[in-house]
Coordinates of C-alpha atoms in Angstrom, one line a residue:
X185 CA -31.4 24.3 96.0
X186 CA -34.7 22.4 95.9
X187 CA -34.5 22.0 92.2
X188 CA -31.0 20.4 92.5
X189 CA -32.3 18.0 95.1
X190 CA -35.1 16.9 92.8
X191 CA -32.7 16.5 89.8
X192 CA -30.0 14.5 91.7
X193 CA -32.0 11.2 91.8
X194 CA -32.7 11.5 88.1
X195 CA -29.1 12.1 87.2
X196 CA -28.0 9.2 89.4
X197 CA -30.4 6.9 87.8
X198 CA -29.3 7.9 84.3
X199 CA -25.6 7.2 85.2
X200 CA -26.5 3.8 86.7
X201 CA -28.4 2.5 83.7
X202 CA -25.9 3.9 81.2
X203 CA -23.1 1.9 82.8
X204 CA -25.0 -1.4 82.8
X205 CA -24.0 -3.6 79.8
X206 CA -26.7 -5.2 77.9
X207 CA -26.7 -9.0 78.3
X208 CA -26.9 -10.7 74.9
X209 CA -28.0 -14.3 74.7
X210 CA -25.5 -16.6 72.9
X211 CA -26.4 -17.5 69.4
X212 CA -27.4 -21.1 68.8
X213 CA -24.8 -22.8 66.6
X214 CA -25.7 -26.3 65.5
X215 CA -23.1 -28.8 64.4
X216 CA -20.8 -31.6 65.4
X217 CA -19.6 -31.0 69.0
X218 CA -17.5 -34.2 69.3
X219 CA -13.8 -33.3 69.3
X220 CA -12.8 -36.7 68.1
X221 CA -14.9 -36.4 64.9
X222 CA -13.4 -35.4 61.6
X223 CA -15.7 -32.5 61.2
X224 CA -15.7 -31.2 64.8
X225 CA -17.0 -27.6 64.9
X226 CA -15.5 -25.7 67.8
X227 CA -18.1 -22.9 67.4
X228 CA -21.0 -25.3 67.7
X229 CA -22.8 -25.2 71.1
X230 CA -25.8 -27.4 70.1
X231 CA -25.2 -30.9 68.8
X232 CA -26.9 -31.6 65.5
X233 CA -28.0 -35.3 65.4
X234 CA -26.0 -37.5 63.0
X235 CA -23.8 -34.6 62.0
X236 CA -20.4 -36.1 63.0
X237 CA -18.3 -38.1 60.6
X238 CA -15.5 -40.5 61.6
X239 CA -14.3 -41.9 58.2
X240 CA -10.5 -42.3 58.1
X241 CA -8.8 -43.4 54.9
X242 CA -5.9 -45.9 54.5
X243 CA -3.3 -43.2 55.0
X244 CA -4.8 -42.2 58.4
X245 CA -6.3 -38.9 57.0
X246 CA -9.6 -37.8 58.3
X247 CA -12.2 -37.9 55.5
X248 CA -9.3 -38.6 53.1
X249 CA -9.3 -40.6 49.9
X250 CA -5.8 -42.1 50.1
X251 CA -5.1 -45.8 49.4
X252 CA -2.0 -48.0 50.0
X253 CA -0.5 -49.3 46.8
X254 CA 1.3 -52.6 46.4
X255 CA 4.6 -51.0 47.3
X256 CA 3.3 -49.6 50.7
X257 CA 3.0 -46.0 49.5
X258 CA -0.1 -44.3 50.6
X259 CA -1.6 -41.3 48.8
X260 CA -4.5 -40.3 46.6
X261 CA -2.4 -40.0 43.4
X262 CA -3.1 -43.0 41.2
X263 CA -0.5 -41.8 38.7
X264 CA 2.4 -42.8 41.0
X265 CA 1.1 -46.3 41.9
X266 CA 3.9 -48.8 41.6
X267 CA 3.8 -51.5 38.9
X268 CA 5.0 -55.0 38.6
X269 CA 8.3 -55.6 36.7
X270 CA 8.9 -58.4 34.3
X271 CA 9.8 -60.7 37.2
X272 CA 6.4 -60.1 38.9
X273 CA 7.9 -57.9 41.6
X274 CA 6.0 -54.8 42.6
X275 CA 8.2 -51.8 42.2
X276 CA 11.1 -54.1 41.0
X277 CA 13.8 -53.4 38.4
X278 CA 13.7 -56.7 36.5
X279 CA 16.9 -57.8 38.4
X280 CA 15.5 -60.7 40.3
X281 CA 14.8 -62.9 37.3
X282 CA 17.4 -61.3 34.9
X283 CA 20.2 -63.6 33.7
X284 CA 23.3 -61.4 33.7
X285 CA 25.9 -61.4 31.0
X286 CA 28.5 -59.3 32.7
X287 CA 31.3 -58.0 30.5
X288 CA 34.3 -56.0 31.5
X289 CA 36.7 -54.2 29.2
X290 CA 39.5 -51.5 29.3
X291 CA 38.6 -48.5 27.1
X292 CA 40.6 -45.6 25.8
X293 CA 38.4 -42.9 24.3
X294 CA 39.3 -39.3 23.6
X295 CA 42.3 -39.4 25.8
X296 CA 40.3 -40.9 28.7
X297 CA 41.3 -44.4 30.0
X298 CA 38.6 -46.3 32.0
X299 CA 37.2 -49.6 33.0
X300 CA 33.7 -50.2 31.5
X301 CA 31.3 -52.8 32.9
X302 CA 28.1 -54.0 31.3
X303 CA 25.0 -55.9 32.6
X304 CA 26.0 -56.6 36.2
X305 CA 24.3 -57.4 39.5
X306 CA 25.0 -55.8 42.8
X307 CA 28.8 -55.6 43.4
X308 CA 30.2 -55.5 46.9
X309 CA 34.0 -55.5 45.9
X310 CA 36.2 -55.8 42.9
X311 CA 39.8 -56.2 41.9
X312 CA 41.7 -55.5 38.7
X313 CA 45.4 -56.0 37.7
X314 CA 47.3 -54.4 34.8
X315 CA 50.0 -55.6 32.5
X316 CA 51.9 -54.2 29.5
X317 CA 53.3 -55.8 26.4
X318 CA 55.3 -54.8 23.4
X319 CA 53.6 -54.0 20.1
X320 CA 56.1 -56.2 18.2
X321 CA 58.5 -59.0 19.0
X322 CA 61.6 -56.7 18.5
X323 CA 60.3 -54.0 20.9
X324 CA 60.3 -53.7 24.7
X325 CA 57.2 -53.6 26.8
X326 CA 56.4 -50.2 28.4
X327 CA 56.7 -49.8 32.1
X328 CA 53.9 -48.5 34.4
X329 CA 55.5 -45.9 36.7
X330 CA 52.4 -44.7 38.4
X331 CA 48.8 -46.0 38.8
X332 CA 45.8 -44.1 39.9
X333 CA 42.0 -44.6 39.8
X334 CA 39.0 -42.4 40.5
X335 CA 35.4 -41.6 39.8
X336 CA 32.9 -43.8 38.1
X337 CA 30.1 -45.8 39.7
X338 CA 32.6 -46.9 42.4
X339 CA 32.9 -43.3 43.6
X340 CA 29.1 -42.7 43.2
X341 CA 28.5 -45.5 45.7
X342 CA 31.1 -44.4 48.2
X343 CA 33.6 -47.1 47.5
X344 CA 37.1 -46.9 48.8
X345 CA 39.9 -47.7 46.3
X346 CA 43.2 -49.2 47.3
X347 CA 46.1 -49.2 44.7
X348 CA 49.2 -51.3 44.8
X349 CA 52.0 -49.5 42.9
X350 CA 54.2 -52.6 43.0
X351 CA 51.6 -55.2 42.4
X352 CA 49.7 -53.0 39.9
X353 CA 46.4 -54.1 41.5
X354 CA 43.3 -51.9 42.1
X355 CA 40.9 -53.1 44.8
X356 CA 37.5 -51.5 45.4
X357 CA 35.4 -52.0 48.5
X358 CA 33.0 -50.2 50.9
X359 CA 33.8 -49.7 54.6
X360 CA 30.2 -49.0 55.3
X361 CA 28.8 -52.1 53.5
X362 CA 27.5 -50.2 50.5
X363 CA 27.2 -51.9 47.2
X364 CA 27.3 -50.8 43.6
X365 CA 23.7 -51.0 42.4
X366 CA 22.9 -53.5 39.7
X367 CA 22.5 -52.4 36.2
X368 CA 20.7 -54.9 34.0
X369 CA 21.4 -54.6 30.3
X370 CA 23.3 -51.3 30.8
X371 CA 26.9 -50.3 30.8
X372 CA 28.7 -47.9 33.2
X373 CA 32.2 -46.7 33.8
X374 CA 33.4 -48.5 36.9
X375 CA 36.6 -46.4 37.3
X376 CA 38.6 -43.8 35.5
X377 CA 42.3 -44.6 35.3
X378 CA 45.3 -42.3 35.7
X379 CA 48.3 -44.2 34.5
X380 CA 51.8 -43.0 33.8
X381 CA 53.8 -45.1 31.4
X382 CA 57.4 -45.1 30.4
X383 CA 57.8 -46.2 26.8
X384 CA 55.1 -47.2 24.3
X385 CA 53.2 -50.4 23.7
X386 CA 50.0 -52.2 24.9
X387 CA 48.1 -52.0 28.2
X388 CA 45.7 -54.7 29.3
X389 CA 43.8 -55.9 32.4
X390 CA 44.0 -59.2 34.3
X391 CA 43.5 -60.7 37.8
X392 CA 39.9 -59.6 37.7
X393 CA 37.6 -60.5 40.6
X394 CA 34.0 -59.4 41.1
X395 CA 32.3 -60.1 44.4
X396 CA 28.6 -59.9 45.2
X397 CA 28.0 -59.9 48.9
X398 CA 30.5 -62.7 49.6
X399 CA 30.3 -64.8 46.5
X400 CA 32.1 -64.6 43.2
X401 CA 30.3 -63.1 40.2
X402 CA 30.7 -64.6 36.8
X403 CA 31.8 -62.2 34.0
X404 CA 33.5 -62.1 30.6
X405 CA 36.7 -60.2 30.2
X406 CA 36.5 -58.7 26.7
X407 CA 39.6 -58.3 24.5
X408 CA 40.7 -54.8 25.3
X409 CA 44.4 -54.2 24.8
X410 CA 44.9 -50.5 24.3
X411 CA 47.9 -48.6 22.8
X412 CA 49.7 -46.5 25.3
X413 CA 50.6 -43.8 25.9

């Protein structure tokens, strides 16, 4: 019993010291401790003099190398920087100084009938009429029994197309204010036509109007009578 009494304090001391955690001093980490700096180090606990950087590039990127080009695009890729067009406009398409020679014609090609337009500015609305004539003086002119129009750049630019079956007029416009984009020195199909005709003869276009945001656009109507059907 005496031996146990002598051992008890020793065992108690061993248990006490074994349960006590060793206190380790924090490691000194030098760096930028300013949270507003570009190179803020959240692990640093000691400020290193002159270690913080605050350089912001033109794109607002910390320590970036981006620049704003003449079109207002900011990045660090010099390969996509915009250039001046022939009119001196940065990022332009040569349309501001281009003298348009707009031409319109009716085309029949491989069974497709369409209106083709060449070298034109922005178009906000258009109108076309159709007529038929006989191929010879002793023949009768064919009759248009049904008139339809679809597709082309009119459709690509969300234009609505109204068709007058009696007046044989096709009118294109945008309810949302969209326009058909300009196409300097290029031709495009304005509309494809779906026309049913009774008899045979010639088909042509007339009553053409092109509008560019409220004003009439000049154009040439090319000779374009096509044989139908």
